[in-house]
Amino acid sequence: MEENQGLENQCSSVSKKTGKRCRHKAMRGSDKCAQHGGMAAGGKRLIDRITARRDDPALMELKSGIATLRTLMDEHLSRLDAIHAGEIDSYNGALDIHGKRLQSLSGELFAAIDKVGRIEERQRRLMTGEEVAALVAELRERVIEAMETMDAGASPAEMAGRLAIAFDSVSLAGRGEDGKED
């Protein structure tokens, strides 16, 4: 029991090389030191920012505007339909009035739909918070492993070479047009 005294504030990571527990102090709110991921709370903030972009009020407002434009177009079309085909002069007059407005509304509608499509496409290509966290965790592990296997007196060039080897096989998963990983 006395062995564990003072370990509650110690990093819980274990060295792959020596098998011993890390001697650094754990970060507040974590069981890891800064080197082993105790400062990873920043990832949660990133997740919050990504979620906020996906629930962007401006995008929701744009979608609401599209619905409004569609409703206005439907209203103008229904007014045209209400005029009986036998009243050709009235129909031509109504077509002149409503046709110009319909043309304007349809231009606005297509532009808004195009903009929403571009925004949603960009969102599909973004990495999710979980994907970013997994990538950061993998990078962290590779750096730690490369540093633990390095000699104590290694030169900066040797360190850089070791890290380059560790990162040779890191790949970022691409996102296709469907938003899923390639």
Short mmCIF file of C-alpha atoms in Angstrom, two decimals:
data_model
loop_
_atom_site.label_atom_id
_atom_site.label_comp_id
_atom_site.label_asym_id
_atom_site.label_seq_id
_atom_site.Cartn_x
_atom_site.Cartn_y
_atom_site.Cartn_z
CA MET A 1 0.00 0.00 0.00
CA GLU A 2 2.87 2.37 0.82
CA GLU A 3 4.29 1.71 -2.69
CA ASN A 4 1.35 3.51 -4.28
CA GLN A 5 1.68 6.58 -2.07
CA GLY A 6 2.31 9.67 -4.19
CA LEU A 7 1.51 7.84 -7.43
CA GLU A 8 -1.92 9.46 -7.85
CA ASN A 9 -0.22 12.59 -9.26
CA GLN A 10 2.30 10.62 -11.34
CA CYS A 11 1.90 9.97 -15.07
CA SER A 12 0.39 6.53 -15.68
CA SER A 13 2.27 5.89 -18.96
CA VAL A 14 4.76 3.04 -19.06
CA SER A 15 7.95 3.09 -21.15
CA LYS A 16 8.03 0.45 -23.87
CA LYS A 17 11.81 0.35 -23.62
CA THR A 18 12.29 -0.02 -19.86
CA GLY A 19 8.84 -1.19 -18.77
CA LYS A 20 8.92 1.39 -15.96
CA ARG A 21 6.32 3.99 -15.21
CA CYS A 22 6.93 7.58 -16.33
CA ARG A 23 8.23 9.74 -13.45
CA HIS A 24 6.68 13.03 -14.61
CA LYS A 25 3.80 14.67 -12.77
CA ALA A 26 0.36 14.12 -14.32
CA MET A 27 -1.45 17.16 -15.68
CA ARG A 28 -4.47 18.51 -13.81
CA GLY A 29 -7.59 16.59 -14.86
CA SER A 30 -5.58 13.79 -16.50
CA ASP A 31 -3.57 10.74 -15.52
CA LYS A 32 -0.86 11.60 -18.10
CA CYS A 33 1.98 14.11 -18.15
CA ALA A 34 2.19 16.73 -20.91
CA GLN A 35 4.56 14.53 -22.93
CA HIS A 36 2.20 11.55 -22.88
CA GLY A 37 -1.01 13.41 -23.69
CA GLY A 38 -2.05 15.17 -20.51
CA MET A 39 -2.57 18.38 -22.45
CA ALA A 40 -4.80 16.65 -25.00
CA ALA A 41 -7.83 18.55 -23.72
CA GLY A 42 -7.25 20.83 -26.72
CA GLY A 43 -8.75 18.07 -28.84
CA LYS A 44 -12.09 18.54 -27.14
CA ARG A 45 -12.04 22.20 -28.06
CA LEU A 46 -11.31 21.21 -31.66
CA ILE A 47 -14.26 18.81 -31.61
CA ASP A 48 -16.45 21.63 -30.31
CA ARG A 49 -15.30 23.92 -33.14
CA ILE A 50 -15.96 21.27 -35.78
CA THR A 51 -19.42 20.57 -34.36
CA ALA A 52 -20.17 24.30 -34.28
CA ARG A 53 -19.26 24.59 -37.97
CA ARG A 54 -21.54 21.70 -38.83
CA ASP A 55 -24.37 23.33 -36.88
CA ASP A 56 -23.52 26.77 -38.29
CA PRO A 57 -26.49 29.14 -37.91
CA ALA A 58 -25.55 30.87 -41.18
CA LEU A 59 -25.88 27.55 -43.01
CA MET A 60 -29.21 26.89 -41.31
CA GLU A 61 -30.35 30.39 -42.27
CA LEU A 62 -29.32 29.75 -45.88
CA LYS A 63 -31.35 26.53 -45.90
CA SER A 64 -34.29 28.43 -44.43
CA GLY A 65 -33.90 31.02 -47.20
CA ILE A 66 -34.03 28.24 -49.79
CA ALA A 67 -37.28 26.99 -48.29
CA THR A 68 -38.68 30.54 -48.42
CA LEU A 69 -37.67 30.97 -52.07
CA ARG A 70 -39.30 27.66 -52.96
CA THR A 71 -42.49 28.69 -51.19
CA LEU A 72 -42.58 32.03 -53.03
CA MET A 73 -42.05 30.29 -56.36
CA ASP A 74 -44.85 27.83 -55.58
CA GLU A 75 -47.13 30.76 -54.70
CA HIS A 76 -46.44 32.54 -57.99
CA LEU A 77 -46.94 29.31 -59.95
CA SER A 78 -50.22 28.59 -58.18
CA ARG A 79 -51.46 32.10 -59.02
CA LEU A 80 -50.66 31.45 -62.67
CA ASP A 81 -52.45 28.09 -62.50
CA ALA A 82 -55.51 29.76 -60.96
CA ILE A 83 -56.09 31.74 -64.14
CA HIS A 84 -58.18 29.69 -66.49
CA ALA A 85 -56.73 28.86 -69.87
CA GLY A 86 -59.77 30.48 -71.54
CA GLU A 87 -58.79 33.90 -70.24
CA ILE A 88 -55.72 34.21 -72.43
CA ASP A 89 -55.34 37.98 -72.03
CA SER A 90 -55.46 37.71 -68.24
CA TYR A 91 -53.04 34.78 -68.38
CA ASN A 92 -50.57 36.72 -70.55
CA GLY A 93 -50.77 39.69 -68.17
CA ALA A 94 -50.27 37.46 -65.15
CA LEU A 95 -47.42 35.64 -66.89
CA ASP A 96 -45.76 38.97 -67.57
CA ILE A 97 -46.04 39.99 -63.90
CA HIS A 98 -45.31 36.65 -62.25
CA GLY A 99 -42.89 35.37 -64.89
CA LYS A 100 -40.28 38.03 -64.17
CA ARG A 101 -40.55 37.43 -60.44
CA LEU A 102 -40.34 33.66 -60.97
CA GLN A 103 -37.22 34.12 -63.08
CA SER A 104 -35.63 36.26 -60.37
CA LEU A 105 -36.60 33.84 -57.59
CA SER A 106 -35.33 30.83 -59.50
CA GLY A 107 -31.96 32.54 -60.02
CA GLU A 108 -31.72 33.27 -56.29
CA LEU A 109 -32.83 29.73 -55.47
CA PHE A 110 -30.23 28.08 -57.71
CA ALA A 111 -27.46 30.32 -56.32
CA ALA A 112 -28.44 29.48 -52.73
CA ILE A 113 -28.66 25.75 -53.46
CA ASP A 114 -25.22 25.89 -55.10
CA LYS A 115 -23.75 27.70 -52.08
CA VAL A 116 -25.24 25.17 -49.63
CA GLY A 117 -23.88 22.34 -51.77
CA ARG A 118 -20.36 23.81 -51.71
CA ILE A 119 -20.50 24.34 -47.92
CA GLU A 120 -21.75 20.80 -47.29
CA GLU A 121 -19.07 19.37 -49.60
CA ARG A 122 -16.36 21.18 -47.62
CA GLN A 123 -17.84 19.85 -44.38
CA ARG A 124 -17.80 16.27 -45.70
CA ARG A 125 -14.10 16.64 -46.50
CA LEU A 126 -13.19 17.89 -43.00
CA MET A 127 -11.72 15.42 -40.59
CA THR A 128 -13.99 14.69 -37.65
CA GLY A 129 -12.79 15.40 -34.14
CA GLU A 130 -12.35 11.68 -33.57
CA GLU A 131 -10.19 11.36 -36.70
CA VAL A 132 -8.03 14.30 -35.62
CA ALA A 133 -7.68 12.86 -32.11
CA ALA A 134 -6.68 9.44 -33.52
CA LEU A 135 -4.10 11.03 -35.82
CA VAL A 136 -2.63 13.12 -33.00
CA ALA A 137 -2.48 10.05 -30.74
CA GLU A 138 -0.67 8.04 -33.43
CA LEU A 139 1.81 10.87 -34.04
CA ARG A 140 2.41 11.25 -30.30
CA GLU A 141 3.08 7.52 -29.90
CA ARG A 142 5.52 7.52 -32.80
CA VAL A 143 7.45 10.48 -31.40
CA ILE A 144 7.59 8.93 -27.93
CA GLU A 145 8.73 5.58 -29.31
CA ALA A 146 11.38 7.21 -31.52
CA MET A 147 12.69 9.27 -28.60
CA GLU A 148 12.73 6.31 -26.18
CA THR A 149 14.75 4.14 -28.56
CA MET A 150 17.29 6.89 -29.23
CA ASP A 151 20.68 7.04 -27.54
CA ALA A 152 21.04 9.71 -24.87
CA GLY A 153 23.85 11.52 -26.69
CA ALA A 154 22.21 11.51 -30.14
CA SER A 155 22.83 14.54 -32.33
CA PRO A 156 19.95 16.67 -33.66
CA ALA A 157 20.54 15.19 -37.12
CA GLU A 158 20.21 11.65 -35.73
CA MET A 159 17.02 12.67 -33.89
CA ALA A 160 15.58 14.17 -37.06
CA GLY A 161 16.47 11.04 -39.02
CA ARG A 162 14.86 8.80 -36.41
CA LEU A 163 11.68 10.91 -36.44
CA ALA A 164 11.60 10.92 -40.25
CA ILE A 165 11.71 7.11 -40.23
CA ALA A 166 8.91 7.03 -37.62
CA PHE A 167 6.71 9.21 -39.83
CA ASP A 168 7.40 7.50 -43.17
CA SER A 169 4.27 5.38 -42.96
CA VAL A 170 1.88 8.02 -41.54
CA SER A 171 -0.98 8.63 -43.92
CA LEU A 172 -3.91 10.97 -43.83
CA ALA A 173 -7.04 9.21 -44.97
CA GLY A 174 -8.48 11.09 -47.93
CA ARG A 175 -12.16 11.82 -48.19
CA GLY A 176 -14.01 11.12 -51.38
CA GLU A 177 -16.98 12.93 -52.82
CA ASP A 178 -19.32 10.87 -50.64
CA GLY A 179 -17.58 12.17 -47.50
CA LYS A 180 -16.31 8.73 -46.57
CA GLU A 181 -12.70 7.71 -46.31
CA ASP A 182 -11.12 6.54 -49.55
#
